[in-house]
Coordinates of C-alpha atoms and ligand atoms in Angstrom, one line a residue:
X574 CA 0.0 0.0 0.0
X575 CA 2.9 2.3 0.5
X576 CA 4.0 1.8 -3.1
X577 CA 1.6 4.4 -4.5
X578 CA 2.7 7.2 -2.3
X579 CA 6.3 6.3 -2.8
X580 CA 5.9 6.9 -6.5
X581 CA 4.0 10.1 -5.8
X582 CA 6.9 11.3 -3.7
X583 CA 9.5 10.4 -6.3
X584 CA 7.5 12.4 -8.8
X585 CA 7.4 15.5 -6.6
X586 CA 11.0 15.2 -5.4
X587 CA 12.3 15.0 -8.9
X588 CA 10.5 18.0 -10.1
X589 CA 11.2 21.7 -9.8
X590 CA 7.6 22.7 -9.6
X591 CA 4.5 20.9 -8.4
X592 CA 1.9 20.1 -11.0
X593 CA -1.2 20.7 -8.9
X594 CA -3.6 18.9 -11.2
X595 CA -1.3 15.9 -11.4
X596 CA -1.0 15.8 -7.6
X597 CA -4.8 16.1 -7.1
X598 CA -5.4 13.3 -9.7
X599 CA -2.9 11.1 -7.8
X600 CA -4.5 11.8 -4.5
X601 CA -8.0 11.0 -5.9
X602 CA -6.7 7.8 -7.5
X603 CA -5.4 6.7 -4.1
X604 CA -9.0 6.5 -3.0
X605 CA -8.8 9.5 -0.7
X606 CA -11.8 10.9 -2.5
X607 CA -12.4 14.3 -4.1
X608 CA -13.2 16.2 -1.0
X609 CA -10.2 15.1 0.9
X610 CA -7.9 15.5 -2.0
X611 CA -9.1 19.1 -2.6
X612 CA -8.7 19.9 1.0
X613 CA -5.1 18.6 1.0
X614 CA -4.3 20.7 -2.1
X615 CA -5.9 23.8 -0.6
X616 CA -3.9 23.4 2.6
X617 CA -0.7 23.1 0.5
X618 CA -1.5 26.1 -1.6
X619 CA -2.3 28.1 1.5
X620 CA 1.3 27.6 2.7
X621 CA 2.0 30.4 0.2
X622 CA 5.5 29.2 -0.6
X623 CA 7.3 26.6 -2.7
X624 CA 6.0 23.2 -1.6
X625 CA 8.4 20.4 -0.8
X626 CA 7.9 16.7 -0.9
X627 CA 8.0 16.8 2.9
X628 CA 5.2 19.3 2.9
X629 CA 3.1 17.0 0.8
X630 CA 3.7 14.0 3.1
X631 CA 3.1 15.9 6.3
X632 CA -0.1 17.6 5.1
X633 CA -1.5 14.4 3.7
X634 CA -0.6 12.5 6.8
X635 CA -2.2 15.1 9.0
X636 CA -5.3 15.2 7.0
X637 CA -5.5 11.4 6.9
X638 CA -4.9 11.2 10.7
X639 CA -7.6 13.7 11.3
X640 CA -10.1 11.6 9.5
X641 CA -9.3 8.3 11.1
X642 CA -10.7 7.1 14.4
X643 CA -8.6 6.4 17.5
X644 CA -7.8 2.8 18.2
X645 CA -10.5 0.6 19.6
X646 CA -9.7 -2.0 22.3
X647 CA -9.7 -5.5 20.9
X648 CA -13.0 -7.4 21.3
X649 CA -13.1 -8.9 24.8
X650 CA -14.9 -12.0 26.2
X651 CA -18.0 -11.1 28.1
X652 CA -18.0 -11.1 31.8
X653 CA -21.2 -13.2 32.0
X654 CA -19.6 -16.1 30.1
X655 CA -22.0 -15.8 27.2
X656 CA -20.5 -15.7 23.6
X657 CA -19.5 -12.4 22.1
X658 CA -21.1 -12.7 18.7
X659 CA -19.4 -11.2 15.6
X660 CA -21.3 -11.0 12.4
X661 CA -19.1 -10.8 9.3
X662 CA -20.9 -9.4 6.2
X663 CA -19.8 -8.4 2.8
X664 CA -20.0 -9.0 -0.9
X665 CA -18.6 -12.3 -2.2
X666 CA -15.0 -12.1 -3.3
X667 CA -14.0 -9.4 -0.8
X668 CA -12.3 -12.0 1.4
X669 CA -15.2 -12.5 3.9
X670 CA -14.6 -16.2 4.5
X671 CA -10.8 -15.9 4.7
X672 CA -11.2 -12.9 7.1
X673 CA -13.7 -14.8 9.3
X674 CA -11.1 -17.6 9.7
X675 CA -8.3 -15.1 10.2
X676 CA -10.2 -13.3 12.9
X677 CA -11.0 -16.7 14.6
X678 CA -7.3 -17.5 14.7
X679 CA -6.4 -14.0 15.9
X680 CA -8.8 -14.4 18.9
X681 CA -7.7 -17.9 19.5
X682 CA -4.0 -16.8 19.6
X683 CA -5.0 -14.4 22.3
X684 CA -6.2 -17.3 24.4
X685 CA -9.9 -17.1 23.6
X686 CA -12.2 -19.9 22.6
X687 CA -13.9 -19.5 19.2
X688 CA -16.6 -21.2 17.1
X689 CA -17.1 -20.4 13.4
X690 CA -20.5 -20.5 11.8
X691 CA -20.5 -21.3 8.0
X692 CA -23.6 -19.3 7.3
X693 CA -22.6 -18.2 3.7
X694 CA -24.8 -21.0 2.4
X695 CA -25.5 -19.4 -0.9
X696 CA -22.0 -19.9 -2.1
X697 CA -21.6 -23.7 -1.7
X698 CA -17.8 -23.5 -1.8
X699 CA -17.8 -21.0 1.1
X700 CA -19.0 -23.6 3.6
X701 CA -16.3 -26.1 2.5
X702 CA -13.7 -23.3 2.5
X703 CA -14.5 -22.4 6.1
X704 CA -14.4 -26.0 7.1
X705 CA -11.0 -26.4 5.6
X706 CA -9.8 -23.3 7.5
X707 CA -11.3 -24.7 10.7
X708 CA -9.4 -28.0 10.2
X709 CA -6.2 -26.2 9.4
X710 CA -6.5 -23.7 12.3
X711 CA -8.0 -26.2 14.8
X712 CA -11.2 -24.1 15.2
X713 CA -14.6 -25.7 15.4
X714 CA -17.0 -24.9 12.5
X715 CA -20.8 -25.3 12.6
X716 CA -22.5 -25.8 9.2
X717 CA -26.0 -26.6 8.1
X718 CA -27.4 -28.9 5.4
X719 CA -26.8 -27.8 1.8
X720 CA -28.9 -24.7 1.1
X721 CA -29.7 -24.3 4.7
X722 CA -31.1 -21.0 5.8
X723 CA -28.1 -18.8 6.9
X724 CA -30.1 -17.8 10.0
X725 CA -30.7 -21.4 11.1
X726 CA -26.9 -22.1 10.8
X727 CA -26.3 -19.0 13.0
X728 CA -28.9 -20.1 15.5
X729 CA -27.4 -23.6 15.9
X730 CA -23.9 -22.3 16.1
X731 CA -25.0 -19.8 18.7
X732 CA -26.8 -22.6 20.7
X733 CA -23.6 -24.6 20.6
X734 CA -21.5 -21.6 21.6
X735 CA -23.8 -20.9 24.6
X736 CA -23.8 -24.6 25.6
X737 CA -20.0 -24.9 25.4
X738 CA -19.4 -21.5 27.0
X739 CA -17.4 -20.5 23.9
X740 CA -16.2 -17.0 24.2
X741 CA -16.5 -15.9 20.6
X742 CA -18.9 -16.9 17.8
X743 CA -18.0 -15.6 14.4
X744 CA -20.7 -15.9 11.7
X745 CA -19.5 -15.9 8.1
X746 CA -22.8 -14.8 6.5
X747 CA -24.3 -14.5 3.1
X748 CA -23.0 -11.7 1.0
X749 CA -25.4 -11.0 -1.8
X750 CA -26.7 -7.6 -2.8
X751 CA -29.7 -8.2 -5.0
X752 CA -31.7 -5.3 -3.8
X753 CA -31.5 -3.3 -0.7
X754 CA -34.8 -4.8 0.5
X755 CA -33.4 -8.3 0.0
X756 CA -30.2 -7.6 1.9
X757 CA -32.1 -6.0 4.7
X758 CA -34.4 -9.0 5.0
X759 CA -31.6 -11.4 5.0
X760 CA -29.4 -9.6 7.5
X761 CA -32.4 -8.6 9.6
X762 CA -33.4 -12.2 9.9
X763 CA -30.0 -13.3 11.0
X764 CA -29.9 -10.5 13.6
X765 CA -33.3 -11.4 14.9
X766 CA -32.4 -15.1 15.1
X767 CA -29.2 -14.4 17.1
X768 CA -31.2 -12.1 19.4
X769 CA -33.6 -15.0 20.2
X770 CA -31.0 -16.7 22.4
X771 CA -29.3 -13.5 23.6
X772 CA -31.1 -10.2 23.1
X773 CA -27.8 -8.3 23.1
X774 CA -26.4 -10.3 20.1
X775 CA -24.8 -9.6 17.6
X776 CA -22.2 -7.6 19.5
X777 CA -20.1 -6.6 16.6
X778 CA -21.0 -6.4 12.9
X779 CA -18.1 -6.1 10.6
X780 CA -18.2 -5.4 6.8
X781 CA -15.4 -6.9 4.8
X782 CA -14.2 -4.5 2.0
X783 CA -11.6 -5.2 -0.6
X784 CA -9.2 -2.3 -0.7
X785 CA -8.4 -2.9 -4.4
X786 CA -12.0 -2.0 -5.4
X787 CA -11.9 1.7 -4.5
X788 CA -15.2 3.4 -4.8
X789 CA -17.1 0.1 -5.0
X790 CA -16.1 -0.5 -1.4
X791 CA -17.6 2.8 -0.5
X792 CA -20.8 2.0 -2.2
X793 CA -21.0 -1.4 -0.6
X794 CA -20.4 0.2 2.8
X795 CA -23.3 2.6 2.1
X796 CA -25.7 -0.2 1.1
X797 CA -24.8 -2.5 3.9
X798 CA -24.9 0.2 6.5
X799 CA -28.5 1.1 5.4
X800 CA -29.5 -2.6 5.6
X801 CA -27.8 -3.4 8.9
X802 CA -25.9 -1.1 11.3
X803 CA -22.2 -1.7 10.9
X804 CA -19.7 -1.3 13.7
X805 CA -16.6 -1.5 11.6
X806 CA -14.6 -2.7 8.6
X807 CA -12.2 -5.5 7.9
X808 CA -10.2 -4.0 5.0
X809 CA -8.6 -6.7 2.9
X810 CA -6.0 -7.0 0.2
X811 CA -3.9 -4.2 1.5
X812 CA -0.9 -6.2 0.3
X813 CA -2.1 -5.8 -3.3
X814 CA -2.8 -2.6 -5.2
X815 CA -5.1 -1.6 -2.4
X816 CA -4.0 1.7 -1.2
X817 CA -5.8 1.9 2.1
X818 CA -7.2 5.3 1.2
X819 CA -10.6 3.8 0.9
X820 CA -10.7 3.1 4.6
X821 CA -10.1 6.8 5.3
X822 CA -12.8 7.8 2.9
X823 CA -15.3 5.4 4.3
X824 CA -14.7 6.6 7.9
X825 CA -14.8 10.2 6.8
X826 CA -18.0 9.9 4.9
X827 CA -19.9 7.2 6.8
X828 CA -18.3 7.1 10.2
X829 CA -17.6 3.4 9.9
X830 CA -14.2 2.7 11.4
X831 CA -11.6 0.3 10.2
X832 CA -11.1 -2.4 12.8
X833 CA -9.0 -5.1 11.2
X834 CA -6.7 -5.3 8.2
X835 CA -6.0 -8.1 5.8
X836 CA -2.6 -8.1 4.2
X837 CA -2.3 -11.5 2.4
X838 CA -3.9 -14.9 1.8
X839 CA -2.2 -16.6 4.8
X840 CA -4.0 -16.7 8.1
X841 CA -1.3 -14.7 9.9
X842 CA -1.6 -11.8 7.4
X843 CA -4.1 -10.1 9.6
X844 CA -3.9 -7.3 12.2
X845 CA -6.0 -5.1 14.4
X846 CA -6.2 -1.5 13.1
X847 CA -3.6 0.7 14.6
X848 CA -3.9 4.4 13.6
X849 CA -0.3 5.3 14.0
X850 CA 1.1 2.4 11.9
X851 CA -1.7 2.8 9.4
X852 CA -0.9 6.4 8.7
X853 CA 2.8 5.5 8.5
X854 CA 2.2 2.7 6.1
X855 CA -0.1 4.7 3.8
X856 CA 2.7 7.1 3.0
Ligands
LIG47 P1 -15.5 -14.3 0.1 O1 -16.2 -14.7 -1.2 O2 -15.8 -12.8 0.4 O3 -15.8 -15.2 1.2 O4 -13.9 -14.3 -0.3 P2 -12.8 -15.4 0.1 O5 -12.5 -15.4 1.5 O6 -13.1 -16.6 -0.6 O7 -11.5 -14.6 -0.6 C1 -11.5 -14.4 -2.0 C2 -10.1 -14.4 -2.4 O8 -9.3 -13.3 -1.8 C3 -9.3 -15.6 -2.0 O9 -8.5 -16.1 -3.0 C4 -8.5 -15.2 -0.8 O10 -7.3 -15.9 -0.6 C5 -8.2 -13.8 -1.2 N1 -7.9 -12.9 0.0 C6 -8.7 -12.7 1.1 N2 -8.1 -11.8 1.9 C7 -6.9 -11.4 1.3 C8 -5.9 -10.4 1.6 O11 -5.9 -9.7 2.6 N3 -4.9 -10.3 0.7 C9 -4.8 -11.0 -0.5 N4 -3.8 -10.9 -1.3 N5 -5.8 -11.9 -0.8 C10 -6.8 -12.1 0.1

């Protein structure tokens, strides 16, 4: 993700004068959005002197930092011993199943017990994929019959998590956007089903967005947020051409904070969002 800004800096460093249009276009193409890019350019112009590469980095960093949330504490097991339920939602292909497994491992490595629910029943391969992850990472996976209703899979997994006193339940849910109504129905049903056994569940709803998809990710966040309140993002594929700027834009425009980051296909390529290192990484 740092690559993009590195090339931007090279461009500026090697040039006598800044091409403002070029700089603005570069900022926009890094997924920072028009509003933020314009604001960065305005601030630089307001310096009223020759602008250096350091000025660009500092101003951009400051503007990014201003638009990102402070760090959240990691999800903690509940004091009453009931499962902390995490609903993972998102469009297929974003890395939802992989991220559910990675999050499971991340919690497990912190000494917590975890159950995964394979509730993305519309994509047959997703259930098998999560099962394989479960075997590989030694995490239990609850699945339903083929074409089972996602909410029934979540219900049974929740029942098992409560009975076993498992600390975390992660539900990898369906990720279709047919229409907003459809999505709302589907996610609403899952939420109501989880609330049947614990009216406080789900405790955290995370949307998985693929950083390489730019403004598509912003649109997905808008749609899902309308259909079901989101507590945060898992931003994936930051190891690829994803620039991370989209996470800043989504928080700036919708107030949905990045909570976890995916940086590769391997289970360990996953971390909790840390503002300082995120800003450092981005440029
Ligand atoms: P889903 O359809 O949203 O459940 O997506 P999957 O979990 O099946 O992931 C889709 C593809 O993206 C798979 O090939 C994953 O290995 C890959 N993937 C997921 N997260 C990351 C990531 O952080 N970095 C990279 N490079 N690939 C990822």
